[in-house]
Every structure is written in C-alpha cells, then in structure tokens.
Coordinates of C-alpha atoms and ligand atoms in Angstrom, one line a residue:
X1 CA 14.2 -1.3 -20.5
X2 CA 11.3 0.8 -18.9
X3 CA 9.1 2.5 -21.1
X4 CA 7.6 5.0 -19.5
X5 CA 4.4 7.0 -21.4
X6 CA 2.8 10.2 -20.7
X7 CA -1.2 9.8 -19.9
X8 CA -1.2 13.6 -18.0
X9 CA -4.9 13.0 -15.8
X10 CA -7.8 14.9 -17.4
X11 CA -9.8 15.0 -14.2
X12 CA -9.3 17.3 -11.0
X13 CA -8.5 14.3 -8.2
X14 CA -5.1 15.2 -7.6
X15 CA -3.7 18.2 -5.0
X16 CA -0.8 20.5 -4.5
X17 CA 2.2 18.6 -2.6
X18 CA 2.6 20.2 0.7
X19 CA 4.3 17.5 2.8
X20 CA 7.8 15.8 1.6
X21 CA 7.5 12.7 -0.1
X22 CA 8.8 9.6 2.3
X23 CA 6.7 6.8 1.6
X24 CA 5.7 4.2 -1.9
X25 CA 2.2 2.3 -2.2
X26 CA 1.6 -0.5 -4.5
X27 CA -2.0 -1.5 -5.2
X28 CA -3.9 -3.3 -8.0
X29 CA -6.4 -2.4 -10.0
X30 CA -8.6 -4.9 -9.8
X31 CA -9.8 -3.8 -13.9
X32 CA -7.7 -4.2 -17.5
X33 CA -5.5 -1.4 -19.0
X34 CA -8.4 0.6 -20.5
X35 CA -10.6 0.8 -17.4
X36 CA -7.9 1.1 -15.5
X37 CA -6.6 4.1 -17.9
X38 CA -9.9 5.9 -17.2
X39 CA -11.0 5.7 -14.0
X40 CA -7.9 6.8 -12.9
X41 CA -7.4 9.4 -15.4
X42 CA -10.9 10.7 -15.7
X43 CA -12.9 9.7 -12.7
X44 CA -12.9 10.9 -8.4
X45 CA -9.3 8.9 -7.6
X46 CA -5.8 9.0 -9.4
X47 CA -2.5 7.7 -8.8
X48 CA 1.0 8.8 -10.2
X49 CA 1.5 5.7 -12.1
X50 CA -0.4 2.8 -13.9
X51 CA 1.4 0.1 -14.6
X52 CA 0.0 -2.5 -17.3
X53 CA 0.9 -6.2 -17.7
X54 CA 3.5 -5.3 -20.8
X55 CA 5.5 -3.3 -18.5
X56 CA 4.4 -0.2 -19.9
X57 CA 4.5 2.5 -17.2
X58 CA 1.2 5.1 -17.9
X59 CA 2.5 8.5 -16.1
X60 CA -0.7 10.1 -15.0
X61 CA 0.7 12.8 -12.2
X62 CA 3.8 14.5 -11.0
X63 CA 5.8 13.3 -8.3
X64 CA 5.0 16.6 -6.6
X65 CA 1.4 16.4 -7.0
X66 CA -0.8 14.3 -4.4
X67 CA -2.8 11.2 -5.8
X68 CA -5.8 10.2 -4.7
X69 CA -4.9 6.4 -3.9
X70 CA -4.9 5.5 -0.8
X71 CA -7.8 6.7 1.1
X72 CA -8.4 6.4 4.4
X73 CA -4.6 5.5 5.8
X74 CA -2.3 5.5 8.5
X75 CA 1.5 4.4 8.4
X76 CA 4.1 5.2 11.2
X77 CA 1.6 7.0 13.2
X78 CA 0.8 9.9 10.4
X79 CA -2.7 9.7 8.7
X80 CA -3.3 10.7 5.2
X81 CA -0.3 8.7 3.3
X82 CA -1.8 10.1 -0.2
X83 CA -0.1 13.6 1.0
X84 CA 3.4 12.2 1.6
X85 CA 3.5 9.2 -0.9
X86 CA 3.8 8.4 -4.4
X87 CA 1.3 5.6 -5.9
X88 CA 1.6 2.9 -8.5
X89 CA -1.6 0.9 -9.7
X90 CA -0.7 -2.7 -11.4
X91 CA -3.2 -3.3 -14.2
X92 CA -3.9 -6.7 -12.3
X93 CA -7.4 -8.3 -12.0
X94 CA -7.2 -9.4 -8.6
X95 CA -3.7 -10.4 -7.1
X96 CA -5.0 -12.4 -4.7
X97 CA -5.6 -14.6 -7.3
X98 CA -3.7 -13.6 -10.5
X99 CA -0.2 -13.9 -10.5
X100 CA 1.9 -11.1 -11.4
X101 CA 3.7 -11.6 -14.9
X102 CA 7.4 -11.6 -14.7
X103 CA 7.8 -9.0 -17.5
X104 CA 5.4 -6.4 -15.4
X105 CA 7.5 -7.7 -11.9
X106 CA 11.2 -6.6 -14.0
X107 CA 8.9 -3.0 -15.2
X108 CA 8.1 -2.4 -11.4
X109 CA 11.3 -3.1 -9.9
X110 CA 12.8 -0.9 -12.5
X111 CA 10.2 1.8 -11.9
X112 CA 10.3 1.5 -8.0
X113 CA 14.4 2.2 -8.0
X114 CA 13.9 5.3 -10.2
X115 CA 10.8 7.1 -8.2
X116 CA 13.0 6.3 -5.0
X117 CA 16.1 7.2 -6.8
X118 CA 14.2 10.8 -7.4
X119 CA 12.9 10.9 -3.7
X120 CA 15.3 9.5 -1.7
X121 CA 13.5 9.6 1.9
X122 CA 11.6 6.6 0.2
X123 CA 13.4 4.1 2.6
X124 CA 12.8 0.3 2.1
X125 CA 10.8 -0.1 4.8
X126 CA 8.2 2.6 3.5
X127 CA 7.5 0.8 0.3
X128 CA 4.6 -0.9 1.5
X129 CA 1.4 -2.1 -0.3
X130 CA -2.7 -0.2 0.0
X131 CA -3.6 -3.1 2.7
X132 CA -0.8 -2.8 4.8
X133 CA -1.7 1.2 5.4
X134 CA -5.1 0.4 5.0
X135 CA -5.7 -3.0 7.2
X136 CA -9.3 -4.7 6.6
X137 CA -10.2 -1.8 4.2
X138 CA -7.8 -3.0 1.2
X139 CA -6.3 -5.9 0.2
X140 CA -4.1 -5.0 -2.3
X141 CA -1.6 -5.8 -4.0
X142 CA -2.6 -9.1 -2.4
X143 CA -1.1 -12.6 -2.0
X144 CA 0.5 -13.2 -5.6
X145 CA 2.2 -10.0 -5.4
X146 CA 6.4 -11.1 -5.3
X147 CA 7.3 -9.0 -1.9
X148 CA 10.1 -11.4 -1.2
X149 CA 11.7 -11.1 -4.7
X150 CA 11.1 -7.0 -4.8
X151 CA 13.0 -7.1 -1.6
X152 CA 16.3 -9.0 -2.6
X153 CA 16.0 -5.8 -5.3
X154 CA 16.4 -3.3 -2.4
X155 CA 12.6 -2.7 -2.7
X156 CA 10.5 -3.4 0.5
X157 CA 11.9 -5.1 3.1
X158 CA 11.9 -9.1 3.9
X159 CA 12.3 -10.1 7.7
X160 CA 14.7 -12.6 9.0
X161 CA 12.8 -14.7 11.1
X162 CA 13.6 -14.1 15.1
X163 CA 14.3 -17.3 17.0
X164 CA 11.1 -16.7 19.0
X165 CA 9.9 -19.5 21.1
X166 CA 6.6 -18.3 21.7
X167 CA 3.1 -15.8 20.5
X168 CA 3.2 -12.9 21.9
X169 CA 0.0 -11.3 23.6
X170 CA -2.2 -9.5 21.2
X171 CA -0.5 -6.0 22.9
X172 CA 2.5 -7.4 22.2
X173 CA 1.7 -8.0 19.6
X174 CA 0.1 -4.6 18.3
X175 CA 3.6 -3.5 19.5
X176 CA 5.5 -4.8 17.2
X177 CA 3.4 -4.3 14.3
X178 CA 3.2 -0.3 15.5
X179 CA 7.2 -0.7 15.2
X180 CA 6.9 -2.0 12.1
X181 CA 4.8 0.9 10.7
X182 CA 0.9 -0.3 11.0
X183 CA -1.8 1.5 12.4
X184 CA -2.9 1.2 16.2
X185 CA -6.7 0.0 16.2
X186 CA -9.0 2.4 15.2
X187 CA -12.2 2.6 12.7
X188 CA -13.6 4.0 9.6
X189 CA -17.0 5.3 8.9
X190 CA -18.3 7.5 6.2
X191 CA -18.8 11.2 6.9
X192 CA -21.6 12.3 4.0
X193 CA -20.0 10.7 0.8
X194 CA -16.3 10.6 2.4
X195 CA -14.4 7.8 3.9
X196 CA -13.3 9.1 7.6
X197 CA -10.8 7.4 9.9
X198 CA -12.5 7.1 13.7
X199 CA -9.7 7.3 16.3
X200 CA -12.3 5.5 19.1
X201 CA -14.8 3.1 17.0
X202 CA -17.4 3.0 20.3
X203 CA -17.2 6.9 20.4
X204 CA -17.5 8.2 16.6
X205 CA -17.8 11.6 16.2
X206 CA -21.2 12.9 15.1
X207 CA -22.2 13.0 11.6
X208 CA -20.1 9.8 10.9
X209 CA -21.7 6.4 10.1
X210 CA -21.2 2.8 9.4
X211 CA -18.2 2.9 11.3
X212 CA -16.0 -0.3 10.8
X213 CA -13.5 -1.2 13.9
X214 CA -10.4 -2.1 12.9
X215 CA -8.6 -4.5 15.4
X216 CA -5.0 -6.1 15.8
X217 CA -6.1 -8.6 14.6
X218 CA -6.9 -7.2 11.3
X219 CA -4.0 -5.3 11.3
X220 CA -1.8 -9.0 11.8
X221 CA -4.1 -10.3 8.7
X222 CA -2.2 -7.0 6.6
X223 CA 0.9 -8.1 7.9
X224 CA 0.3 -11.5 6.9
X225 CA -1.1 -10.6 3.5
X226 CA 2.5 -9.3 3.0
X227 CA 4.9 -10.9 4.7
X228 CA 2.8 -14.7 5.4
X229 CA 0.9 -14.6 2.4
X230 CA -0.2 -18.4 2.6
X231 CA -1.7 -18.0 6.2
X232 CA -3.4 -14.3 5.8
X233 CA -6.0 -14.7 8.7
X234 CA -5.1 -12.6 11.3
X235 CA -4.2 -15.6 13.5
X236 CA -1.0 -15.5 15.2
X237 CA 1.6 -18.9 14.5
X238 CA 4.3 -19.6 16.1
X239 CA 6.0 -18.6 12.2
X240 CA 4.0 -15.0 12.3
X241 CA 5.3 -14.3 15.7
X242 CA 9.0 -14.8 14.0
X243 CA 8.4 -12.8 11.0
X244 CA 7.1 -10.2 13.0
X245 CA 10.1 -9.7 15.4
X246 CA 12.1 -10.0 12.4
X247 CA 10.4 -7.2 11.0
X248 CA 10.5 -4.7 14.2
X249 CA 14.5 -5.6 14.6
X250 CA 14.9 -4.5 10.4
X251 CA 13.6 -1.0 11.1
Ligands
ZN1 ZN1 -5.4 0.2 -3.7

C-alpha cells in the first residue's frame, strides 16, 4: 500500500496554478533521500512529489501549485510544462545506470494512477519523462527506468511497432516525433541567471548566451532514451523508424 507523507516545501520555488493540469513528468534525482529532501524542499527548484527507494511518497506541494521541475520545456507545442503538469522526483542516483527497485516501481505505479485519477486530463500519452520534454538538456529518468512495464499499468504509452520498411527522412522524421508530443528544433541559452528557450538558435535574442541548438536528432535520442533505451543515440534504425510510427498511430 502507498504511504504517502507530508514534507509541505519550506522555500518559495513553487507558483499559483493558473493553467489546467494535463500532463505528468518523471525525473530522477540524481542524490539520496536526504539531499534529495532538501534541495527540493529548501533550495531554487521543487516538485510535487519525492519518491524514495522504500516507496515512501514525500508530498512537498499541492496538485494546484506549480513546481519548479522541468525547466526549460516544450511538449505538444506549449512551452513551460511546469505550469500545466504535476512532477515526481525518484530518489535514484542516476537511472541511466541504477536500476529502479521493484518495491519503488509498485509505489510509482500506485502513485501515478492516483494523481491521474485526481486530474483526469493526464492522458497516457502525457506521462512522459524530464528528457523527453527537455531533449539534450535532461536525461532523466533515463535508460533503467521500466517505461514498458508502467505502460501495460495504463501509465505512459508503449508503441506497437509499424511494419515500416524503411527510415524516414530526418523531416519525416521530426514529423512524427512532433505527432508524438516532442519539441520542433529549437535552442536554449541563458538569459542573466535563467535558462531561456531560443525559438531560432542562429538568431537569439539579445541578452541571451551560450545558446545550445537542439536538433532532430537530439530530439530522436529522447525518444530513444524512452522508447529504444539500448540504442539512445539519436541515430535512426530501421527498429526506431517502427517504434516511431507506432507511437504517432497511438495518439
Ligand atoms: Zn529532471
């Protein structure tokens, strides 16, 4: 059974819910309970949840408060997912590496169905993890996290492979993954001490620097950090091509 504890944030990095809530992002940690507890409790980001490696669910905001998780983000075309989602952080050290224990897996799956339970606009295919609405930025919750198993759960969706024959071109490519929710290419660059998303990487607006493109290609590697989590490159197969169409026809 989830246990669920109240950890109320003692910080200010959290805002008034204007927008409806539609979408759910997963992300590690990348630090144990404790740090985890205070950084995100105490320090300049937050999230609604914390979930540690027992199962224990930490409640640190409201659903209708805005957590400061995501960042700079884009998913089905709107910017800004902090202001319409809810966030969970998994204690995890680095889950590109670490495996997920089963006990935390059965915590999350029980946690996911109640949040979406309590927002219902939170459709399957906008439970999604930090690096797919943040491609190249984030790669969290990483390669060890159980997508496929979530989704037999009704959490996240898992594609049925198209019978594709070939790889598309890379704007057929951006296509699909647009259908699928990703971003179209863009940048980021930092605007005095903020994170800023760049709509034309060659043309930044003034006062922002450091700007990283983000290409289709790094948006593929977030879909394959998710859905082809052995060949995360950003290289196309044959197999991505076919998880891909899958994907676009599930939506
Ligand atoms: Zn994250």
């Amino acid at each position: 059974m989830l246990q669920i504890k109240n950890a109320r944030i003692q910080s200010a990095s959290f805002g008034p819910r204007v927008q409806a809530v539609d979408t759910l992002v997963l992300h590690y940690t990348a630090l144990d309970l404790e740090a985890s507890l205070r950084v995100l409790r105490y320090r300049g980001v937050s999230a609604h949840y914390v979930l540690a490696p027992d199962g224990t669910a930490y409640k640190i905001l409201n659903n209708d408060e805005v957590a400061w998780h995501a960042g700079v983000s884009m998913w089905r075309g709107k910017k800004q997912v902090n202001s319409r989602s809810i966030g969970i952080e998994i204690v995890n050290l680095d889950g590109n590496k670490e495996a997920y224990p089963d006990v935390q897996i059965a915590a999350l799956a029980q946690l996911c169905q109640r949040i979406v339970q309590e927002n219902p606009a939170i459709r399957p295919r906008n439970i999604v993890g930090h690096s797919d609405v943040a491609p190249k930025r984030k790669v969290d919750p990483g390669t060890r996290f159980p997508w496929k198993a979530l989704a037999a759960s009704g959490i996240g969706l898992w594609p049925t492979p198209s019978a594709a024959t070939a790889v598309g071109s890379d704007a057929q490519i951006q296509a699909l993954l647009e259908q699928c929710g990703y971003a179209r290419p863009h940048g980021y660059g930092k605007k005095g001490e903020t994170y800023v998303m760049v709509d034309d990487p060659a043309a930044p607006p003034a006062g922002v620097s450091g700007v990283v493109p983000v290409g289709t290609r790094d948006i593929l590697r977030a879909f394959q950090l998710h859905y082809q989590p052995g060949a995360a490159n950003g290289v196309p197969t044959l197999a991505t091509q076919r998880l891909l169409e899958g994907l676009a026809a599930a939506q």
